[in-house]
CSV table of C-alpha atoms in Angstrom, one decimal:
chain,number,residue,atom,x,y,z
K,886,MET,CA,178.4,120.0,180.4
K,887,LYS,CA,175.7,119.5,183.3
K,888,LEU,CA,173.1,122.4,183.3
K,889,PHE,CA,174.1,123.4,186.8
K,890,GLU,CA,177.7,123.9,185.7
K,891,ARG,CA,176.5,126.0,182.8
K,892,LEU,CA,174.4,127.9,185.0
K,893,ARG,CA,177.6,128.6,187.5
K,894,THR,CA,179.6,129.6,184.6
K,895,LEU,CA,176.7,132.0,183.1
K,896,THR,CA,175.6,133.7,186.1
K,897,GLY,CA,178.5,133.2,188.9
K,898,GLY,CA,176.5,131.0,191.0
K,899,ALA,CA,178.0,128.5,193.2
K,900,ALA,CA,177.2,124.8,192.5
K,901,HIS,CA,176.7,122.4,195.0
K,902,ASP,CA,177.8,118.6,194.6
K,903,ASP,CA,174.1,117.5,194.3
K,904,GLY,CA,173.4,119.7,191.2
K,905,ARG,CA,171.9,122.9,193.3
K,906,VAL,CA,173.2,126.2,192.1
K,907,ILE,CA,173.0,129.2,194.3
K,908,LYS,CA,173.5,132.7,192.8
K,909,ALA,CA,175.6,134.8,195.4
K,910,ASN,CA,173.4,138.0,195.0
K,911,ALA,CA,170.0,136.5,193.9
K,912,ARG,CA,167.5,138.3,195.9
K,913,ARG,CA,164.3,136.7,197.4
K,914,VAL,CA,161.4,137.2,195.1
K,915,ARG,CA,158.7,139.4,196.6
K,916,LYS,CA,156.5,141.0,194.3
K,917,ALA,CA,154.1,139.6,191.4
K,918,VAL,CA,152.6,142.0,188.5
K,919,PHE,CA,149.1,140.9,187.6
K,920,PRO,CA,148.3,142.6,184.0
K,921,VAL,CA,144.8,142.8,184.3
K,922,ALA,CA,143.8,146.1,182.3
K,923,GLY,CA,142.2,144.0,179.2
K,924,PHE,CA,138.4,144.3,178.0
K,925,GLY,CA,137.8,140.6,177.9
K,926,THR,CA,136.2,140.7,174.7
K,927,ARG,CA,135.8,136.8,174.4
K,928,PHE,CA,133.7,136.8,176.6
K,929,LEU,CA,131.1,139.3,175.9
K,930,PRO,CA,128.2,140.2,176.9
K,931,ALA,CA,129.2,138.7,180.3
K,932,THR,CA,132.4,141.0,180.7
K,933,LYS,CA,130.7,144.3,179.8
K,934,ALA,CA,130.3,145.1,183.2
K,935,ILE,CA,132.1,142.5,185.0
K,936,PRO,CA,135.9,142.2,185.0
K,937,LYS,CA,136.9,138.8,183.1
K,938,GLU,CA,139.1,138.2,186.0
K,939,MET,CA,136.4,138.3,188.4
K,940,LEU,CA,134.4,135.5,186.7
K,941,PRO,CA,134.3,132.3,188.9
K,942,ILE,CA,135.8,129.1,188.6
K,943,VAL,CA,133.2,127.4,191.0
K,944,ASP,CA,133.1,129.7,194.0
K,945,ARG,CA,136.4,131.7,193.5
K,946,PRO,CA,137.2,134.5,190.7
K,947,LEU,CA,139.7,133.3,188.1
K,948,ILE,CA,142.1,136.4,189.6
K,949,GLN,CA,142.1,134.5,193.2
K,950,TYR,CA,143.7,131.2,191.8
K,951,ALA,CA,146.7,133.3,190.7
K,952,VAL,CA,147.0,135.3,193.6
K,953,ASP,CA,146.8,131.9,196.0
K,954,GLU,CA,149.5,130.8,193.7
K,955,ALA,CA,151.6,133.8,194.4
K,956,ILE,CA,151.2,133.9,198.0
K,957,ALA,CA,151.9,129.8,198.1
K,958,ALA,CA,155.4,131.0,196.2
K,959,GLY,CA,156.3,133.6,199.0
K,960,ILE,CA,154.9,136.4,197.2
K,961,GLU,CA,154.2,139.5,199.6
K,962,GLU,CA,153.2,142.2,197.3
K,963,MET,CA,150.5,141.8,194.4
K,964,ILE,CA,150.6,144.4,191.9
K,965,PHE,CA,147.5,144.6,189.7
K,966,VAL,CA,147.9,146.8,186.4
K,967,THR,CA,144.3,147.7,186.1
K,968,HIS,CA,141.8,149.9,184.0
K,969,ARG,CA,139.0,152.3,185.1
K,970,THR,CA,136.7,149.5,184.4
K,971,LYS,CA,138.1,147.1,186.7
K,972,ARG,CA,137.3,148.3,190.2
K,973,ALA,CA,135.7,145.2,191.2
K,974,ILE,CA,139.3,143.5,191.4
K,975,GLU,CA,140.1,146.5,193.7
K,976,ASP,CA,137.1,145.8,195.7
K,977,HIS,CA,137.6,142.0,196.1
K,978,PHE,CA,141.3,142.4,197.4
K,979,ASP,CA,139.9,144.9,200.1
K,980,ARG,CA,138.6,144.2,203.8
K,981,ALA,CA,134.9,143.8,203.9
K,982,ALA,CA,134.5,144.9,207.6
K,983,GLU,CA,130.6,145.1,207.5
K,984,LEU,CA,130.3,141.6,205.6
K,985,GLU,CA,132.7,140.2,208.1
K,986,ARG,CA,131.0,141.5,211.2
K,987,GLU,CA,127.9,140.1,210.1
K,988,LEU,CA,129.4,136.6,209.5
K,989,GLU,CA,130.8,137.0,213.0
K,990,LYS,CA,127.4,137.6,214.5
K,991,GLY,CA,126.0,134.9,212.7
K,992,GLY,CA,128.2,132.3,213.8
K,993,LYS,CA,129.5,131.6,210.5
K,994,ASP,CA,133.3,130.9,211.5
K,995,GLU,CA,134.2,128.8,208.2
K,996,MET,CA,132.9,131.1,205.8
K,997,LEU,CA,134.5,134.2,207.6
K,998,ALA,CA,137.9,132.2,207.7
K,999,GLU,CA,137.5,131.7,203.8
K,1000,LEU,CA,136.5,135.6,203.4
K,1001,ARG,CA,139.8,136.5,205.3
K,1002,SER,CA,142.1,134.3,203.5
K,1003,VAL,CA,141.3,136.5,200.4
K,1004,THR,CA,143.3,139.3,201.9
K,1005,PRO,CA,146.2,137.7,204.6
K,1006,PRO,CA,147.5,140.3,206.7
K,1007,HIS,CA,150.9,139.7,205.6
K,1008,VAL,CA,150.1,140.3,201.7
K,1009,ARG,CA,150.0,144.0,200.3
K,1010,PHE,CA,147.8,144.7,197.4
K,1011,SER,CA,148.8,147.6,195.2
K,1012,PHE,CA,147.5,149.1,192.1
K,1013,ALA,CA,148.5,150.8,189.1
K,1014,ARG,CA,146.6,152.1,185.8
K,1015,GLN,CA,147.3,151.4,182.3
K,1016,THR,CA,145.4,153.8,180.6
K,1017,ALA,CA,145.5,152.3,177.0
K,1018,PRO,CA,145.9,148.8,175.9
K,1019,LEU,CA,149.4,149.1,174.4
K,1020,GLY,CA,150.4,145.5,175.0
K,1021,LEU,CA,151.7,143.1,177.8
K,1022,GLY,CA,155.1,145.0,177.7
K,1023,HIS,CA,153.6,148.3,178.4
K,1024,ALA,CA,151.3,146.7,181.3
K,1025,VAL,CA,154.6,145.7,183.1
K,1026,TRP,CA,156.3,149.0,182.4
K,1027,CYS,CA,153.3,151.0,184.1
K,1028,ALA,CA,154.0,149.0,187.2
K,1029,ARG,CA,158.0,150.1,187.3
K,1030,HIS,CA,157.3,152.5,190.2
K,1031,LEU,CA,156.0,149.8,192.4
K,1032,ILE,CA,158.6,146.7,191.2
K,1033,GLY,CA,161.6,149.2,192.0
K,1034,ASP,CA,165.0,147.4,191.8
K,1035,GLU,CA,164.5,143.9,192.8
K,1036,PRO,CA,163.3,140.7,190.9
K,1037,PHE,CA,159.7,140.2,190.2
K,1038,ALA,CA,157.3,137.8,188.9
K,1039,VAL,CA,154.5,138.4,186.2
K,1040,MET,CA,151.5,136.4,186.2
K,1041,LEU,CA,148.6,136.4,183.5
K,1042,PRO,CA,145.3,135.0,185.5
K,1043,ASP,CA,143.9,133.6,182.0
K,1044,ASP,CA,146.4,130.9,182.5
K,1045,LEU,CA,145.1,128.9,185.5
K,1046,LEU,CA,148.2,126.8,186.4
K,1047,ASP,CA,147.3,123.7,188.5
K,1048,GLY,CA,150.5,122.1,189.9
K,1049,GLU,CA,152.4,120.5,193.0
K,1050,PRO,CA,154.2,122.4,194.0
K,1051,PRO,CA,152.6,125.4,192.7
K,1052,VAL,CA,153.9,126.4,189.4
K,1053,LEU,CA,155.4,129.8,190.5
K,1054,ALA,CA,156.9,128.2,193.5
K,1055,GLN,CA,158.9,125.9,191.2
K,1056,MET,CA,160.0,128.7,189.1
K,1057,VAL,CA,160.8,131.0,192.2
K,1058,GLU,CA,163.0,128.1,193.4
K,1059,SER,CA,164.7,128.0,190.0
K,1060,PHE,CA,165.5,131.8,189.9
K,1061,GLN,CA,167.0,131.6,193.4
K,1062,ARG,CA,169.3,128.6,192.5
K,1063,SER,CA,170.4,130.3,189.1
K,1064,GLY,CA,169.9,134.0,189.6
K,1065,ALA,CA,168.6,134.1,185.8
K,1066,SER,CA,165.1,135.3,184.5
K,1067,VAL,CA,162.8,132.1,184.2
K,1068,ILE,CA,160.0,131.9,181.6
K,1069,ALA,CA,157.4,129.1,182.0
K,1070,VAL,CA,156.9,127.2,178.6
K,1071,GLU,CA,154.9,123.9,177.2
K,1072,ASN,CA,155.3,122.2,174.0
K,1073,VAL,CA,152.4,123.2,172.0
K,1074,ARG,CA,151.2,121.8,168.4
K,1075,ARG,CA,153.2,123.4,165.6
K,1076,GLU,CA,149.8,124.7,164.0
K,1077,ASP,CA,149.2,126.7,167.1
K,1078,THR,CA,152.4,128.7,167.2
K,1079,MET,CA,150.8,131.7,166.0
K,1080,ARG,CA,149.1,131.9,169.3
K,1081,TYR,CA,152.0,132.0,171.6
K,1082,GLY,CA,155.6,133.5,172.2
K,1083,ILE,CA,158.0,130.9,171.1
K,1084,VAL,CA,161.5,130.5,172.2
K,1085,GLU,CA,164.6,129.3,170.5
K,1086,PRO,CA,166.1,126.6,172.8
K,1087,ALA,CA,170.0,126.0,172.9
K,1088,PRO,CA,170.6,122.3,171.6
K,1089,ASP,CA,172.0,120.9,174.7
K,1090,SER,CA,169.6,121.5,177.5
K,1091,GLY,CA,168.7,119.9,180.8
K,1092,SER,CA,165.2,118.5,181.4
K,1093,ARG,CA,163.4,121.3,182.7
K,1094,MET,CA,165.5,124.4,182.5
K,1095,THR,CA,166.5,125.3,178.7
K,1096,ARG,CA,168.7,128.5,177.9
K,1097,ILE,CA,166.9,130.4,175.5
K,1098,LEU,CA,169.0,131.8,172.6
K,1099,GLY,CA,165.9,133.9,171.2
K,1100,ILE,CA,162.1,134.4,171.1
K,1101,VAL,CA,159.5,135.6,168.9
K,1102,GLU,CA,156.2,136.6,169.0
K,1103,LYS,CA,153.4,134.6,167.7
K,1104,PRO,CA,155.3,133.3,164.8
K,1105,GLN,CA,153.7,131.5,161.7
K,1106,PRO,CA,154.1,127.7,162.0
K,1107,GLU,CA,156.7,127.3,159.3
K,1108,LYS,CA,159.0,130.1,160.7
K,1109,ALA,CA,158.4,129.1,164.5
K,1110,PRO,CA,162.1,128.3,165.9
K,1111,SER,CA,160.4,125.6,168.0
K,1112,THR,CA,157.3,124.2,169.3
K,1113,MET,CA,158.0,125.6,173.1
K,1114,GLY,CA,155.4,128.0,174.0
K,1115,VAL,CA,155.5,130.7,176.4
K,1116,VAL,CA,152.5,130.6,179.1
K,1117,GLY,CA,151.6,133.1,181.7
K,1118,ARG,CA,154.4,132.8,184.3
K,1119,TYR,CA,157.5,134.8,184.4
K,1120,VAL,CA,160.2,135.5,186.9
K,1121,PHE,CA,162.6,138.4,186.1
K,1122,SER,CA,165.4,140.1,187.2
K,1123,PRO,CA,165.0,144.0,187.4
K,1124,ARG,CA,166.9,144.5,184.3
K,1125,LEU,CA,164.0,143.5,182.2
K,1126,LEU,CA,162.3,147.2,183.0
K,1127,ASP,CA,165.4,148.6,181.4
K,1128,CYS,CA,164.8,146.5,178.5
K,1129,LEU,CA,161.1,147.7,178.1
K,1130,GLU,CA,162.1,151.4,178.3
K,1131,ASN,CA,161.5,153.0,174.8
K,1132,LEU,CA,160.7,150.0,173.4
K,1133,GLU,CA,159.0,150.3,170.0
K,1134,PRO,CA,155.5,148.8,169.1
K,1135,GLY,CA,155.9,145.0,167.7
K,1136,SER,CA,153.2,142.5,166.9
K,1137,GLY,CA,149.8,143.6,166.7
K,1138,ASN,CA,151.2,147.3,167.3
K,1139,GLU,CA,151.6,146.8,170.8
K,1140,ILE,CA,154.6,146.9,173.2
K,1141,GLN,CA,155.3,143.4,173.6
K,1142,LEU,CA,156.9,141.5,176.5
K,1143,THR,CA,158.6,139.1,174.1
K,1144,ASP,CA,160.5,142.2,172.6
K,1145,GLY,CA,161.5,143.3,176.2
K,1146,ILE,CA,162.6,139.5,176.6
K,1147,ALA,CA,164.6,139.6,173.3
K,1148,ARG,CA,166.5,142.7,174.6
K,1149,LEU,CA,167.3,141.1,177.8
K,1150,LEU,CA,168.8,137.9,176.3
K,1151,ALA,CA,171.7,140.6,175.0
K,1152,LYS,CA,172.3,141.6,178.4
K,1153,GLU,CA,172.2,138.1,180.5
K,1154,PRO,CA,171.0,134.6,180.5
K,1155,VAL,CA,167.4,133.7,180.3
K,1156,PHE,CA,165.9,130.2,180.8
K,1157,ALA,CA,162.8,128.5,179.7
K,1158,TYR,CA,161.1,126.4,182.5
K,1159,SER,CA,159.2,123.3,181.7
K,1160,TYR,CA,156.7,123.2,184.7
K,1161,VAL,CA,155.4,120.4,186.4
K,1162,GLY,CA,151.5,120.9,186.4
K,1163,LYS,CA,148.4,121.4,183.9
K,1164,ARG,CA,147.3,124.7,182.2
K,1165,TYR,CA,143.6,125.8,181.8
K,1166,ASP,CA,143.3,128.1,179.1
K,1167,CYS,CA,140.8,130.3,180.9
K,1168,GLY,CA,141.2,133.0,178.3
K,1169,SER,CA,139.0,131.0,175.9
K,1170,LYS,CA,135.5,129.7,176.7
K,1171,LEU,CA,136.1,126.1,176.3
K,1172,GLY,CA,139.4,126.4,178.6
K,1173,PHE,CA,137.2,127.9,181.2
K,1174,LEU,CA,134.8,125.4,181.1
K,1175,GLU,CA,137.2,122.7,181.5
K,1176,ALA,CA,138.6,124.4,184.4
K,1177,THR,CA,135.0,125.0,185.9
K,1178,LEU,CA,134.1,121.2,185.2
K,1179,GLU,CA,137.4,119.8,186.9
K,1180,PHE,CA,137.9,122.0,189.7
K,1181,ALA,CA,133.9,121.2,190.8
K,1182,LEU,CA,134.6,117.5,190.4
K,1183,ARG,CA,137.4,118.0,193.2
K,1184,HIS,CA,135.3,120.6,195.5
K,1185,PRO,CA,135.2,119.2,198.8
K,1186,GLN,CA,131.5,119.9,199.4
K,1187,LEU,CA,130.2,119.9,195.7
K,1188,GLY,CA,132.4,117.0,194.1
K,1189,MET,CA,130.3,113.9,194.8
K,1190,GLU,CA,127.0,115.5,193.8
K,1191,PHE,CA,128.7,117.1,190.7
K,1192,GLN,CA,129.8,114.2,189.8
K,1193,LYS,CA,126.1,112.8,189.7
K,1194,LEU,CA,125.2,115.6,187.8
K,1195,VAL,CA,127.7,115.2,185.0
K,1196,ASN,CA,126.8,111.4,184.7
K,1197,ARG,CA,123.4,112.3,184.5
K,1198,VAL,CA,124.0,114.7,181.6
K,1199,ALA,CA,126.6,112.2,180.0
K,1200,ASP,CA,123.8,109.4,180.0
K,1201,ALA,CA,121.0,111.7,178.6
K,1202,PRO,CA,120.7,111.7,174.8
K,1203,THR,CA,121.9,114.3,172.6
K,1204,GLN,CA,119.9,117.0,170.9
K,1205,ASP,CA,120.7,115.1,167.7
K,1206,GLU,CA,119.7,111.7,169.0
K,1207,THR,CA,116.7,113.1,170.4
K,1208,ALA,CA,115.9,114.7,166.9
K,1209,ALA,CA,116.5,111.4,165.2
K,1210,SER,CA,114.3,109.2,167.4
K,1211,ALA,CA,111.4,111.8,166.9
K,1212,ARG,CA,112.1,111.6,163.0
K,1213,GLY,CA,112.1,107.6,163.7
K,1214,ALA,CA,109.1,107.6,165.4
K,1215,ARG,CA,107.1,109.9,162.7
K,1216,HIS,CA,108.4,107.6,159.8
K,1217,LEU,CA,107.1,104.7,161.7
K,1218,THR,CA,103.7,106.4,162.4
K,1219,LEU,CA,103.6,107.1,158.5
K,1220,VAL,CA,104.3,103.6,157.5
K,1221,SER,CA,101.7,102.1,159.8
K,1222,SER,CA,98.9,104.3,158.6
């Protein structure tokens, strides 16, 4: 059976001849939740006083890339689940009237436009507090009063996703067509399954949309049901919030979003979505550096000069080569003497 026909059966949507499926009562996704209350310990000491999400990828903080992706997907309200140490995030998404006046007086129009683009007038920024690090599921639960009874996205800024169209826009379109919750996935190495939520896919799935039969948090490689790892983009029906209520702590003694999704599977279909794009794991130092390197190379003002810098560094001898050369020179000196 074709995927769109299965979706029509499972969700009550109306299928078009070209394969598009429209859920009759699917509402527009207007809100996105950003869980940003973590301590960022992998980046200490840099994150002792600065939120990890505010560390820059070239000239924009990491959190800004996720917000820009959400805006491109039509999201109108950004909901940040923060901690008392994350005030810099709130300040970043507030208007800086004094700075704007200074830029305006100085005739720095391009810089002023860039600054104002951080907080578009049609977008609302809301904040909730997670007072204790009780897990991703708990963080989403903390935003329930702001989400209300409507579909919503969850975005983890550590995963910088670069896609065209933007990855969340791809997922929102899939949600609008099917009416079913959608989770972004990518194929991971089996030895890395213990770092991801792993889905159990249905055997007869489509090329990008795969019905999920089960999901488990960070399984050992020999116990993983597949190598389809969950990455930090989700679009949920509001029923997920019911599934997070009274949820017992799971892996790591935390309230896991994965366990809430497992509950949701018993109530309605949930699909894995193999997105088009590239993921940078900015929760790791190496992934953060990779993103910085690639985004700097494509920067409209810095790209060409940065490429020259990269070439010079690549052509320079390594420390090991320099040390070997020095040892060789000393050896020749001793022999000649």
